[in-house]
PDB file of C-alpha atoms in Angstrom:
ATOM      1  CA  MET F   3       7.380  52.047 -70.209  1.00 66.00           C
ATOM      2  CA  GLN F   4       8.272  49.170 -72.489  1.00 68.00           C
ATOM      3  CA  HIS F   5       8.301  46.826 -69.470  1.00 70.00           C
ATOM      4  CA  LEU F   6       4.781  47.936 -68.576  1.00 73.00           C
ATOM      5  CA  ARG F   7       3.645  47.422 -72.257  1.00 77.00           C
ATOM      6  CA  ILE F   8       5.003  43.866 -72.068  1.00 76.00           C
ATOM      7  CA  ILE F   9       3.183  43.217 -68.779  1.00 76.00           C
ATOM      8  CA  LEU F  10      -0.119  44.495 -70.291  1.00 77.00           C
ATOM      9  CA  LYS F  11       0.206  42.382 -73.358  1.00 80.00           C
ATOM     10  CA  SER F  12       0.964  39.342 -71.302  1.00 84.00           C
ATOM     11  CA  GLY F  13      -2.120  39.769 -69.108  1.00 87.00           C
ATOM     12  CA  LEU F  14      -4.544  40.774 -71.837  1.00 90.00           C
ATOM     13  CA  GLY F  15      -6.118  37.436 -72.247  1.00 91.00           C
ATOM     14  CA  VAL F  16      -6.511  36.952 -68.473  1.00 93.00           C
ATOM     15  CA  LEU F  17      -8.034  40.388 -68.102  1.00 94.00           C
ATOM     16  CA  LEU F  18     -10.455  39.783 -70.936  1.00 95.00           C
ATOM     17  CA  ALA F  19     -11.512  36.398 -69.316  1.00 94.00           C
ATOM     18  CA  ILE F  20     -12.118  38.215 -66.085  1.00 95.00           C
ATOM     19  CA  MET F  21     -14.209  40.796 -67.888  1.00 95.00           C
ATOM     20  CA  VAL F  22     -16.214  37.863 -69.415  1.00 94.00           C
ATOM     21  CA  ALA F  23     -16.965  36.420 -66.013  1.00 93.00           C
ATOM     22  CA  SER F  24     -18.108  39.855 -64.626  1.00 94.00           C
ATOM     23  CA  GLY F  25     -20.162  40.634 -67.685  1.00 91.00           C
ATOM     24  CA  ASP F  26     -21.794  37.140 -67.486  1.00 88.00           C
ATOM     25  CA  ALA F  27     -22.593  37.620 -63.811  1.00 88.00           C
ATOM     26  CA  LEU F  28     -24.103  41.042 -64.379  1.00 91.00           C
ATOM     27  CA  THR F  29     -26.164  39.893 -67.306  1.00 89.00           C
ATOM     28  CA  SER F  30     -27.607  37.050 -65.315  1.00 85.00           C
ATOM     29  CA  ILE F  31     -28.611  39.465 -62.514  1.00 88.00           C
ATOM     30  CA  LEU F  32     -30.100  41.957 -64.923  1.00 90.00           C
ATOM     31  CA  MET F  33     -32.014  39.201 -66.805  1.00 86.00           C
ATOM     32  CA  ARG F  34     -33.573  38.149 -63.583  1.00 83.00           C
ATOM     33  CA  LEU F  35     -34.627  41.737 -62.932  1.00 88.00           C
ATOM     34  CA  THR F  36     -36.134  42.216 -66.348  1.00 89.00           C
ATOM     35  CA  LYS F  37     -38.010  38.902 -66.099  1.00 85.00           C
ATOM     36  CA  LEU F  38     -39.666  40.207 -62.905  1.00 85.00           C
ATOM     37  CA  GLY F  39     -40.637  43.175 -65.039  1.00 87.00           C
ATOM     38  CA  GLY F  40     -42.408  41.108 -67.677  1.00 86.00           C
ATOM     39  CA  VAL F  41     -39.732  40.420 -70.194  1.00 85.00           C
ATOM     40  CA  GLN F  42     -40.062  36.893 -71.656  1.00 81.00           C
ATOM     41  CA  ASN F  43     -37.077  34.613 -71.619  1.00 76.00           C
ATOM     42  CA  PHE F  44     -36.548  34.132 -75.407  1.00 76.00           C
ATOM     43  CA  GLN F  45     -37.437  37.827 -75.910  1.00 80.00           C
ATOM     44  CA  SER F  46     -34.657  38.688 -73.486  1.00 83.00           C
ATOM     45  CA  ILE F  47     -32.221  36.443 -75.235  1.00 81.00           C
ATOM     46  CA  PHE F  48     -33.236  37.991 -78.486  1.00 80.00           C
ATOM     47  CA  TRP F  49     -32.555  41.548 -77.306  1.00 85.00           C
ATOM     48  CA  ASN F  50     -29.113  40.285 -76.117  1.00 85.00           C
ATOM     49  CA  GLN F  51     -28.391  38.970 -79.563  1.00 82.00           C
ATOM     50  CA  VAL F  52     -29.549  42.181 -81.128  1.00 84.00           C
ATOM     51  CA  ALA F  53     -27.106  44.248 -79.117  1.00 87.00           C
ATOM     52  CA  GLN F  54     -24.291  41.836 -79.848  1.00 87.00           C
ATOM     53  CA  MET F  55     -25.105  42.012 -83.628  1.00 86.00           C
ATOM     54  CA  ILE F  56     -25.128  45.823 -83.597  1.00 88.00           C
ATOM     55  CA  PHE F  57     -21.737  45.965 -81.980  1.00 89.00           C
ATOM     56  CA  VAL F  58     -20.291  43.300 -84.244  1.00 88.00           C
ATOM     57  CA  LEU F  59     -21.808  44.885 -87.389  1.00 89.00           C
ATOM     58  CA  CYS F  60     -20.251  48.279 -86.479  1.00 91.00           C
ATOM     59  CA  LEU F  61     -16.876  46.557 -85.976  1.00 89.00           C
ATOM     60  CA  THR F  62     -17.205  44.798 -89.246  1.00 89.00           C
ATOM     61  CA  ILE F  63     -18.048  48.022 -91.072  1.00 91.00           C
ATOM     62  CA  ALA F  64     -15.094  49.779 -89.353  1.00 91.00           C
ATOM     63  CA  VAL F  65     -12.466  46.996 -89.899  1.00 86.00           C
ATOM     64  CA  ARG F  66     -13.908  45.414 -93.167  1.00 86.00           C
ATOM     65  CA  PRO F  67     -12.408  41.995 -92.697  1.00 82.00           C
ATOM     66  CA  LYS F  68     -12.588  39.279 -95.407  1.00 79.00           C
ATOM     67  CA  LEU F  69     -15.676  37.383 -94.481  1.00 77.00           C
ATOM     68  CA  ARG F  70     -15.426  34.714 -97.196  1.00 74.00           C
ATOM     69  CA  ARG F  71     -12.459  32.547 -96.506  1.00 66.00           C
ATOM     70  CA  GLU F  72     -10.236  31.019 -99.133  1.00 63.00           C
ATOM     71  CA  CYS F  73     -10.256  27.577 -97.377  1.00 80.00           C
ATOM     72  CA  TRP F  74     -13.711  26.051 -97.530  1.00 80.00           C
ATOM     73  CA  LYS F  75     -13.184  24.245 -94.201  1.00 83.00           C
ATOM     74  CA  GLU F  76     -12.923  27.580 -92.486  1.00 85.00           C
ATOM     75  CA  THR F  77     -16.105  28.941 -93.978  1.00 84.00           C
ATOM     76  CA  VAL F  78     -17.972  25.744 -93.089  1.00 87.00           C
ATOM     77  CA  VAL F  79     -16.744  25.930 -89.456  1.00 88.00           C
ATOM     78  CA  LEU F  80     -17.652  29.678 -89.232  1.00 87.00           C
ATOM     79  CA  VAL F  81     -21.218  29.092 -90.480  1.00 86.00           C
ATOM     80  CA  SER F  82     -21.714  25.909 -88.345  1.00 88.00           C
ATOM     81  CA  GLY F  83     -20.311  27.634 -85.240  1.00 87.00           C
ATOM     82  CA  GLY F  84     -22.818  30.414 -85.486  1.00 86.00           C
ATOM     83  CA  ILE F  85     -25.747  27.944 -85.803  1.00 86.00           C
ATOM     84  CA  LEU F  86     -24.371  25.810 -82.884  1.00 88.00           C
ATOM     85  CA  ARG F  87     -24.043  28.882 -80.743  1.00 86.00           C
ATOM     86  CA  VAL F  88     -27.801  29.734 -81.196  1.00 83.00           C
ATOM     87  CA  ALA F  89     -28.706  26.169 -80.315  1.00 86.00           C
ATOM     88  CA  ALA F  90     -26.497  26.400 -77.238  1.00 87.00           C
ATOM     89  CA  THR F  91     -28.133  29.712 -76.172  1.00 80.00           C
ATOM     90  CA  VAL F  92     -31.543  28.070 -76.441  1.00 79.00           C
ATOM     91  CA  CYS F  93     -30.518  25.094 -74.460  1.00 84.00           C
ATOM     92  CA  LEU F  94     -29.007  27.346 -71.764  1.00 78.00           C
ATOM     93  CA  CYS F  95     -32.269  29.283 -71.499  1.00 70.00           C
ATOM     94  CA  LEU F  96     -34.244  26.021 -71.160  1.00 73.00           C
ATOM     95  CA  SER F  97     -31.855  25.049 -68.389  1.00 77.00           C
ATOM     96  CA  TYR F  98     -32.602  28.050 -66.272  1.00 68.00           C
ATOM     97  CA  LEU F  99     -36.345  27.540 -66.966  1.00 62.00           C
ATOM     98  CA  HIS F 100     -36.612  23.787 -66.116  1.00 69.00           C
ATOM     99  CA  VAL F 101     -33.567  22.881 -64.112  1.00 72.00           C
ATOM    100  CA  LEU F 102     -32.616  23.690 -60.499  1.00 66.00           C
ATOM    101  CA  PRO F 103     -30.055  26.586 -60.578  1.00 63.00           C
ATOM    102  CA  GLY F 104     -27.569  24.512 -58.575  1.00 64.00           C
ATOM    103  CA  ASN F 105     -27.678  21.689 -61.189  1.00 72.00           C
ATOM    104  CA  THR F 106     -27.246  24.177 -64.043  1.00 76.00           C
ATOM    105  CA  TRP F 107     -24.321  25.912 -62.503  1.00 75.00           C
ATOM    106  CA  SER F 108     -22.687  22.664 -61.548  1.00 78.00           C
ATOM    107  CA  VAL F 109     -22.924  21.408 -65.111  1.00 83.00           C
ATOM    108  CA  VAL F 110     -21.967  24.545 -66.906  1.00 85.00           C
ATOM    109  CA  TYR F 111     -19.070  25.612 -64.756  1.00 85.00           C
ATOM    110  CA  GLY F 112     -18.008  22.225 -63.468  1.00 86.00           C
ATOM    111  CA  LEU F 113     -18.208  20.073 -66.705  1.00 88.00           C
ATOM    112  CA  GLY F 114     -17.232  23.017 -69.099  1.00 90.00           C
ATOM    113  CA  PRO F 115     -13.535  23.043 -68.205  1.00 91.00           C
ATOM    114  CA  VAL F 116     -13.313  19.233 -68.388  1.00 92.00           C
ATOM    115  CA  LEU F 117     -14.909  19.189 -71.924  1.00 93.00           C
ATOM    116  CA  THR F 118     -12.754  21.931 -72.935  1.00 93.00           C
ATOM    117  CA  ILE F 119      -9.540  19.969 -72.185  1.00 92.00           C
ATOM    118  CA  GLY F 120     -10.721  17.061 -74.205  1.00 92.00           C
ATOM    119  CA  LEU F 121     -11.965  19.185 -77.207  1.00 93.00           C
ATOM    120  CA  ALA F 122      -8.987  21.529 -77.165  1.00 92.00           C
ATOM    121  CA  ALA F 123      -6.531  18.601 -77.305  1.00 91.00           C
ATOM    122  CA  LEU F 124      -8.440  17.037 -80.058  1.00 92.00           C
ATOM    123  CA  ILE F 125      -9.217  20.138 -82.203  1.00 92.00           C
ATOM    124  CA  ALA F 126      -6.975  23.012 -81.291  1.00 89.00           C
ATOM    125  CA  LYS F 127      -4.067  20.724 -80.272  1.00 90.00           C
ATOM    126  CA  GLU F 128      -3.728  22.590 -76.891  1.00 90.00           C
ATOM    127  CA  ARG F 129      -3.004  20.216 -74.002  1.00 91.00           C
ATOM    128  CA  PRO F 130      -3.309  21.236 -70.304  1.00 92.00           C
ATOM    129  CA  ASN F 131      -0.381  21.395 -67.884  1.00 92.00           C
ATOM    130  CA  VAL F 132      -0.220  20.476 -64.249  1.00 94.00           C
ATOM    131  CA  VAL F 133      -1.107  23.864 -62.944  1.00 95.00           C
ATOM    132  CA  GLN F 134      -4.296  24.016 -65.197  1.00 94.00           C
ATOM    133  CA  VAL F 135      -5.444  20.674 -64.082  1.00 94.00           C
ATOM    134  CA  VAL F 136      -4.927  21.358 -60.373  1.00 95.00           C
ATOM    135  CA  GLY F 137      -6.689  24.664 -60.830  1.00 95.00           C
ATOM    136  CA  MET F 138      -9.577  23.030 -62.590  1.00 94.00           C
ATOM    137  CA  VAL F 139      -9.945  20.396 -59.853  1.00 95.00           C
ATOM    138  CA  ILE F 140     -10.093  23.124 -57.212  1.00 95.00           C
ATOM    139  CA  CYS F 141     -12.614  25.055 -59.139  1.00 94.00           C
ATOM    140  CA  ILE F 142     -14.903  21.958 -59.684  1.00 93.00           C
ATOM    141  CA  CYS F 143     -14.776  21.338 -55.921  1.00 94.00           C
ATOM    142  CA  GLY F 144     -15.985  24.898 -55.286  1.00 93.00           C
ATOM    143  CA  VAL F 145     -18.656  24.739 -57.943  1.00 91.00           C
ATOM    144  CA  THR F 146     -19.999  21.420 -56.535  1.00 89.00           C
ATOM    145  CA  MET F 147     -20.286  22.964 -53.082  1.00 90.00           C
ATOM    146  CA  VAL F 148     -22.248  25.886 -54.558  1.00 88.00           C
ATOM    147  CA  GLY F 149     -24.453  23.452 -56.550  1.00 83.00           C
ATOM    148  CA  VAL F 150     -25.275  21.305 -53.529  1.00 84.00           C
ATOM    149  CA  SER F 151     -26.087  24.437 -51.449  1.00 84.00           C
ATOM    150  CA  MET F 152     -28.418  25.910 -54.072  1.00 79.00           C
ATOM    151  CA  ASN F 153     -30.223  22.614 -54.673  1.00 73.00           C
ATOM    152  CA  ALA F 154     -30.861  22.280 -50.946  1.00 73.00           C
ATOM    153  CA  LYS F 155     -32.557  25.659 -50.830  1.00 67.00           C
ATOM    154  CA  GLU F 156     -34.843  24.951 -53.776  1.00 64.00           C
ATOM    155  CA  ALA F 157     -38.167  23.030 -53.490  1.00 57.00           C
ATOM    156  CA  ASN F 158     -38.099  20.231 -55.981  1.00 59.00           C
ATOM    157  CA  SER F 159     -41.301  18.365 -56.953  1.00 60.00           C
ATOM    158  CA  GLN F 160     -39.685  16.470 -59.859  1.00 63.00           C
ATOM    159  CA  THR F 161     -39.212  12.828 -59.961  1.00 69.00           C
ATOM    160  CA  VAL F 162     -35.699  11.305 -60.318  1.00 69.00           C
ATOM    161  CA  GLN F 163     -36.535  10.391 -63.976  1.00 67.00           C
ATOM    162  CA  GLN F 164     -37.684  13.963 -64.678  1.00 67.00           C
ATOM    163  CA  GLN F 165     -34.481  15.422 -63.092  1.00 68.00           C
ATOM    164  CA  VAL F 166     -32.291  13.130 -65.223  1.00 70.00           C
ATOM    165  CA  LEU F 167     -34.155  14.233 -68.368  1.00 65.00           C
ATOM    166  CA  THR F 168     -34.025  17.927 -67.607  1.00 70.00           C
ATOM    167  CA  LEU F 169     -30.360  17.619 -67.018  1.00 77.00           C
ATOM    168  CA  LEU F 170     -30.022  17.001 -70.775  1.00 85.00           C
ATOM    169  CA  TYR F 171     -30.576  20.828 -71.135  1.00 84.00           C
ATOM    170  CA  PRO F 172     -27.414  22.053 -69.282  1.00 87.00           C
ATOM    171  CA  LEU F 173     -25.399  19.145 -70.691  1.00 90.00           C
ATOM    172  CA  SER F 174     -26.359  20.087 -74.145  1.00 91.00           C
ATOM    173  CA  ALA F 175     -25.697  23.792 -73.627  1.00 88.00           C
ATOM    174  CA  THR F 176     -22.294  23.097 -72.064  1.00 90.00           C
ATOM    175  CA  SER F 177     -21.316  20.719 -74.823  1.00 93.00           C
ATOM    176  CA  LEU F 178     -22.368  23.001 -77.626  1.00 93.00           C
ATOM    177  CA  LEU F 179     -20.904  26.140 -76.145  1.00 90.00           C
ATOM    178  CA  THR F 180     -17.587  24.461 -75.479  1.00 93.00           C
ATOM    179  CA  LEU F 181     -17.465  23.192 -78.961  1.00 93.00           C
ATOM    180  CA  CYS F 182     -18.185  26.601 -80.296  1.00 91.00           C
ATOM    181  CA  TRP F 183     -15.295  28.242 -78.380  1.00 90.00           C
ATOM    182  CA  VAL F 184     -12.890  25.505 -79.176  1.00 93.00           C
ATOM    183  CA  LEU F 185     -13.683  25.940 -82.910  1.00 92.00           C
ATOM    184  CA  LEU F 186     -13.188  29.714 -82.463  1.00 89.00           C
ATOM    185  CA  ARG F 187      -9.691  28.985 -81.028  1.00 91.00           C
ATOM    186  CA  TRP F 188      -9.010  26.677 -83.918  1.00 92.00           C
ATOM    187  CA  LEU F 189      -9.956  29.403 -86.342  1.00 89.00           C
ATOM    188  CA  SER F 190      -7.726  31.926 -84.461  1.00 88.00           C
ATOM    189  CA  GLN F 191      -4.712  29.609 -84.795  1.00 89.00           C
ATOM    190  CA  ARG F 192      -5.311  29.405 -88.566  1.00 87.00           C
ATOM    191  CA  GLY F 193      -5.217  33.246 -88.709  1.00 86.00           C
ATOM    192  CA  VAL F 194      -8.939  34.060 -89.213  1.00 86.00           C
ATOM    193  CA  PRO F 195      -9.541  37.687 -88.001  1.00 87.00           C
ATOM    194  CA  LEU F 196     -11.282  38.160 -84.761  1.00 86.00           C
ATOM    195  CA  VAL F 197     -14.021  40.290 -86.255  1.00 88.00           C
ATOM    196  CA  THR F 198     -14.851  37.577 -88.835  1.00 87.00           C
ATOM    197  CA  HIS F 199     -15.393  35.093 -85.980  1.00 82.00           C
ATOM    198  CA  MET F 200     -17.795  37.520 -84.247  1.00 86.00           C
ATOM    199  CA  PHE F 201     -19.641  38.297 -87.511  1.00 86.00           C
ATOM    200  CA  TYR F 202     -20.536  34.638 -88.198  1.00 85.00           C
ATOM    201  CA  TYR F 203     -21.189  33.905 -84.411  1.00 80.00           C
ATOM    202  CA  SER F 204     -23.518  36.914 -84.091  1.00 82.00           C
ATOM    203  CA  ILE F 205     -25.616  37.017 -87.254  1.00 77.00           C
ATOM    204  CA  SER F 206     -27.271  33.717 -86.637  1.00 71.00           C
ATOM    205  CA  GLY F 207     -28.869  35.290 -83.459  1.00 70.00           C
ATOM    206  CA  ILE F 208     -31.591  36.637 -85.679  1.00 71.00           C
ATOM    207  CA  LEU F 209     -33.167  33.177 -85.655  1.00 71.00           C
ATOM    208  CA  LEU F 210     -34.239  33.743 -82.057  1.00 70.00           C
ATOM    209  CA  LEU F 211     -36.902  36.309 -83.076  1.00 65.00           C
ATOM    210  CA  PRO F 212     -39.255  33.810 -84.799  1.00 72.00           C
ATOM    211  CA  LEU F 213     -38.507  31.305 -81.991  1.00 69.00           C
ATOM    212  CA  ALA F 214     -39.545  33.948 -79.454  1.00 64.00           C
ATOM    213  CA  TYR F 215     -42.918  34.374 -81.101  1.00 68.00           C
ATOM    214  CA  LEU F 216     -43.512  30.626 -81.654  1.00 71.00           C
ATOM    215  CA  VAL F 217     -42.821  29.764 -78.018  1.00 68.00           C
ATOM    216  CA  GLU F 218     -43.858  32.698 -75.861  1.00 69.00           C
ATOM    217  CA  LYS F 219     -45.758  35.494 -77.831  1.00 70.00           C
ATOM    218  CA  PRO F 220     -43.715  38.249 -76.264  1.00 68.00           C
ATOM    219  CA  GLY F 221     -45.203  41.740 -75.405  1.00 73.00           C
ATOM    220  CA  TRP F 222     -43.437  45.021 -75.986  1.00 76.00           C
ATOM    221  CA  SER F 223     -45.070  47.330 -73.577  1.00 83.00           C
ATOM    222  CA  PHE F 224     -42.769  47.946 -70.623  1.00 87.00           C
ATOM    223  CA  SER F 225     -42.176  50.752 -68.124  1.00 90.00           C
ATOM    224  CA  PRO F 226     -39.142  53.092 -68.708  1.00 92.00           C
ATOM    225  CA  GLY F 227     -37.367  51.504 -65.777  1.00 93.00           C
ATOM    226  CA  ILE F 228     -37.688  48.005 -67.297  1.00 92.00           C
ATOM    227  CA  TRP F 229     -36.476  49.391 -70.692  1.00 93.00           C
ATOM    228  CA  GLY F 230     -33.432  50.825 -68.920  1.00 95.00           C
ATOM    229  CA  LEU F 231     -32.706  47.569 -67.311  1.00 93.00           C
ATOM    230  CA  LEU F 232     -33.074  45.829 -70.648  1.00 92.00           C
ATOM    231  CA  VAL F 233     -30.669  48.203 -72.358  1.00 94.00           C
ATOM    232  CA  ALA F 234     -28.171  47.727 -69.561  1.00 95.00           C
ATOM    233  CA  GLN F 235     -28.646  43.959 -69.798  1.00 92.00           C
ATOM    234  CA  THR F 236     -27.952  43.949 -73.570  1.00 92.00           C
ATOM    235  CA  LEU F 237     -24.851  46.066 -73.227  1.00 94.00           C
ATOM    236  CA  ALA F 238     -23.482  43.807 -70.504  1.00 93.00           C
ATOM    237  CA  TYR F 239     -24.140  40.799 -72.693  1.00 90.00           C
ATOM    238  CA  ALA F 240     -22.619  42.319 -75.786  1.00 90.00           C
ATOM    239  CA  MET F 241     -19.498  43.353 -73.672  1.00 92.00           C
ATOM    240  CA  GLN F 242     -19.122  39.782 -72.295  1.00 91.00           C
ATOM    241  CA  TYR F 243     -19.392  38.265 -75.713  1.00 89.00           C
ATOM    242  CA  ILE F 244     -16.847  40.553 -77.430  1.00 91.00           C
ATOM    243  CA  SER F 245     -14.501  40.038 -74.409  1.00 93.00           C
ATOM    244  CA  ASN F 246     -14.932  36.215 -74.602  1.00 92.00           C
ATOM    245  CA  ALA F 247     -14.101  36.186 -78.397  1.00 90.00           C
ATOM    246  CA  ALA F 248     -11.083  38.406 -77.821  1.00 91.00           C
ATOM    247  CA  ALA F 249      -9.859  36.395 -74.768  1.00 93.00           C
ATOM    248  CA  ILE F 250      -9.970  33.113 -76.675  1.00 91.00           C
ATOM    249  CA  HIS F 251      -8.137  34.903 -79.521  1.00 89.00           C
ATOM    250  CA  ASN F 252      -5.314  35.937 -77.099  1.00 90.00           C
ATOM    251  CA  GLU F 253      -5.236  33.201 -74.585  1.00 90.00           C
ATOM    252  CA  THR F 254      -5.427  29.393 -74.531  1.00 91.00           C
ATOM    253  CA  ILE F 255      -9.009  28.145 -74.503  1.00 92.00           C
ATOM    254  CA  ILE F 256      -8.455  26.022 -71.339  1.00 93.00           C
ATOM    255  CA  THR F 257      -7.249  28.991 -69.299  1.00 94.00           C
ATOM    256  CA  VAL F 258     -10.246  31.116 -70.472  1.00 94.00           C
ATOM    257  CA  GLN F 259     -12.795  28.447 -69.595  1.00 93.00           C
ATOM    258  CA  ILE F 260     -11.310  27.953 -66.081  1.00 94.00           C
ATOM    259  CA  LEU F 261     -11.273  31.744 -65.459  1.00 95.00           C
ATOM    260  CA  LYS F 262     -14.938  32.038 -66.392  1.00 93.00           C
ATOM    261  CA  VAL F 263     -15.737  30.085 -63.209  1.00 93.00           C
ATOM    262  CA  LEU F 264     -15.295  33.478 -61.486  1.00 93.00           C
ATOM    263  CA  THR F 265     -18.848  34.138 -62.664  1.00 91.00           C
ATOM    264  CA  ILE F 266     -20.132  32.389 -59.615  1.00 89.00           C
ATOM    265  CA  PRO F 267     -18.517  34.539 -56.859  1.00 91.00           C
ATOM    266  CA  MET F 268     -19.091  37.667 -58.887  1.00 92.00           C
ATOM    267  CA  ALA F 269     -22.776  36.757 -59.248  1.00 88.00           C
ATOM    268  CA  PHE F 270     -22.954  36.227 -55.540  1.00 89.00           C
ATOM    269  CA  LEU F 271     -21.325  39.583 -54.894  1.00 90.00           C
ATOM    270  CA  MET F 272     -23.554  41.514 -57.287  1.00 90.00           C
ATOM    271  CA  GLY F 273     -26.567  39.593 -56.002  1.00 86.00           C
ATOM    272  CA  VAL F 274     -25.942  41.130 -52.558  1.00 88.00           C
ATOM    273  CA  PHE F 275     -25.988  44.692 -53.839  1.00 87.00           C
ATOM    274  CA  LEU F 276     -28.640  44.448 -56.637  1.00 85.00           C
ATOM    275  CA  LEU F 277     -30.936  41.607 -55.541  1.00 82.00           C
ATOM    276  CA  LYS F 278     -30.388  41.813 -51.734  1.00 83.00           C
ATOM    277  CA  LEU F 279     -29.730  38.027 -51.793  1.00 82.00           C
ATOM    278  CA  ALA F 280     -26.997  37.011 -49.334  1.00 84.00           C
ATOM    279  CA  PRO F 281     -25.317  33.628 -49.975  1.00 87.00           C
ATOM    280  CA  ASN F 282     -25.078  31.087 -47.168  1.00 88.00           C
ATOM    281  CA  VAL F 283     -21.867  29.801 -45.566  1.00 91.00           C
ATOM    282  CA  LEU F 284     -21.614  26.748 -48.024  1.00 90.00           C
ATOM    283  CA  GLU F 285     -22.025  29.010 -50.994  1.00 89.00           C
ATOM    284  CA  ILE F 286     -19.421  31.461 -49.759  1.00 92.00           C
ATOM    285  CA  CYS F 287     -16.983  28.735 -49.108  1.00 94.00           C
ATOM    286  CA  GLY F 288     -17.602  27.171 -52.519  1.00 92.00           C
ATOM    287  CA  GLY F 289     -17.244  30.516 -54.256  1.00 92.00           C
ATOM    288  CA  ALA F 290     -14.002  31.207 -52.368  1.00 94.00           C
ATOM    289  CA  ILE F 291     -12.498  27.765 -53.318  1.00 95.00           C
ATOM    290  CA  ALA F 292     -13.547  28.360 -56.999  1.00 94.00           C
ATOM    291  CA  THR F 293     -11.822  31.751 -56.837  1.00 95.00           C
ATOM    292  CA  VAL F 294      -8.682  30.283 -55.543  1.00 96.00           C
ATOM    293  CA  GLY F 295      -8.550  27.744 -58.349  1.00 96.00           C
ATOM    294  CA  ALA F 296      -9.208  30.442 -60.946  1.00 95.00           C
ATOM    295  CA  VAL F 297      -6.615  32.846 -59.478  1.00 95.00           C
ATOM    296  CA  VAL F 298      -3.948  30.149 -59.453  1.00 96.00           C
ATOM    297  CA  VAL F 299      -4.547  29.481 -63.239  1.00 96.00           C
ATOM    298  CA  GLY F 300      -4.767  33.163 -63.962  1.00 95.00           C
ATOM    299  CA  LEU F 301      -1.467  33.989 -62.227  1.00 95.00           C
ATOM    300  CA  TRP F 302       0.288  31.070 -63.839  1.00 96.00           C
ATOM    301  CA  ALA F 303      -0.941  32.131 -67.363  1.00 94.00           C
ATOM    302  CA  LEU F 304       0.266  35.732 -66.705  1.00 92.00           C
ATOM    303  CA  ARG F 305       3.719  34.487 -65.532  1.00 91.00           C
ATOM    304  CA  SER F 306       4.085  32.148 -68.572  1.00 92.00           C
ATOM    305  CA  ASN F 307       3.000  34.861 -71.042  1.00 90.00           C
ATOM    306  CA  LEU F 308       5.370  37.405 -69.408  1.00 89.00           C
ATOM    307  CA  LYS F 309       8.238  34.844 -69.570  1.00 88.00           C
ATOM    308  CA  GLN F 310       7.445  34.240 -73.254  1.00 87.00           C
ATOM    309  CA  LYS F 311       7.262  37.911 -74.141  1.00 83.00           C
ATOM    310  CA  ARG F 312      10.674  38.594 -72.422  1.00 82.00           C
ATOM    311  CA  HIS F 313      12.154  35.644 -74.269  1.00 82.00           C
ATOM    312  CA  GLU F 314      10.943  37.039 -77.532  1.00 79.00           C
ATOM    313  CA  GLN F 315      12.241  40.503 -76.698  1.00 77.00           C
ATOM    314  CA  ILE F 316      15.627  39.095 -75.849  1.00 80.00           C
ATOM    315  CA  LYS F 317      15.764  37.148 -79.132  1.00 79.00           C
ATOM    316  CA  GLU F 318      14.782  40.359 -81.064  1.00 77.00           C
ATOM    317  CA  ILE F 319      17.521  42.323 -79.340  1.00 76.00           C
ATOM    318  CA  LEU F 320      20.122  39.643 -80.068  1.00 79.00           C
ATOM    319  CA  GLY F 321      18.849  39.444 -83.646  1.00 72.00           C
ATOM    320  CA  PHE F 322      19.451  43.149 -84.193  1.00 55.00           C
ATOM    321  CA  SER F 323      22.790  43.021 -82.564  1.00 46.00           C
ATOM    322  CA  ASP F 324      23.840  40.148 -84.937  1.00 46.00           C
ATOM    323  CA  LYS F 325      23.063  42.309 -88.012  1.00 47.00           C
ATOM    324  CA  PRO F 326      26.135  43.811 -89.688  1.00 48.00           C
ATOM    325  CA  THR F 327      26.417  47.566 -89.330  1.00 45.00           C
TER     326      THR F 327
END
C-alpha cells in the first residue's frame, strides 16, 4: 500500500499535465461548437474566466490562504502575473480569429517548450536534461507536420506581409503564457501556496467583460442546448486551469509544457467523435510523433520522481534507525 502511494505521488505532476492537455483539447472543441451557436469569441472567453474564478474563490474561502505576501517581490509578481495572463488570453483569442490554425498550433506548441527552457533556466533555475531536450525535439517535429498539413487545407488570401504581422498574435500569446507559468513555478519554489497563485491569476479575468462589450457587443439569448455546451465548456476550462496550476506546483515547468503537446492528438481524437472531422495521414503521423516525444518525457519524469521518493524513504528509515532507543 505504501509502495502504491509512492507511485501515485511520483506521477501526480505527470497525471495533472495530461489532464491539462485533455481539458485544453475538450475546451477548444466545445468553444468551436458554442461559436457555431452564436457565442462571441470574447464572450466565450469571459465565461471561461467566470467559471475559473468561481472555482478558485470557493477554494480560497475553504483554504483561506494568506493573500498578501510578506515579500513585496512576490506580491508584485502575483499581480503582474494575473494581468499578463489576461493579455495572453486575448492574444490567443486573436490568434484563432486572424491566424491560420496550423500556424497558431505550430507557434503555441512548437515554440512554447523552447521558450520555457530559456525562461525556466533564467527565472526558476531549472535546466533541461538530455531526455527533455530529445523529447522536445521529437514533439516539435510532430507539431510542425501537423501545422504544415493544416495550413495546406486552409484557403489563405493574405499577403506574405499580412501573414508575418498576424503571426505576432500567437508569438505574443506564447511568450506571455510561458512567462506566466514560469513565474508561477518560481513562486511555488518560494513557498507561495497554490491557492494564492490561482486567486491572483484568476481575479484579473473580470477585465474581459468590458473588453467583450467594447469589441463585439455580445448577445445573451441562446437555446438550452447552447447553454448546456457553454456550461460544459466553462467546466472543462476551469478543470484544465486548476490542473495546470497544480501540475506546475508539483512538477518541473519544462516537463509540464512538453506534456501539454498532447493537446494536439487529443483534439484530433475528440474532433472525430464530437465534430466528425477526421485528420489526414500527415496530421495523424504528426500527432503520433508528438505523442511519442511527450510519452518519453512523461515516463522519464515518473521514473526520476519515483527514484527520488524511494531515496527519501530510505533516508527516512535510516534516520529513524540511527535514533537512540
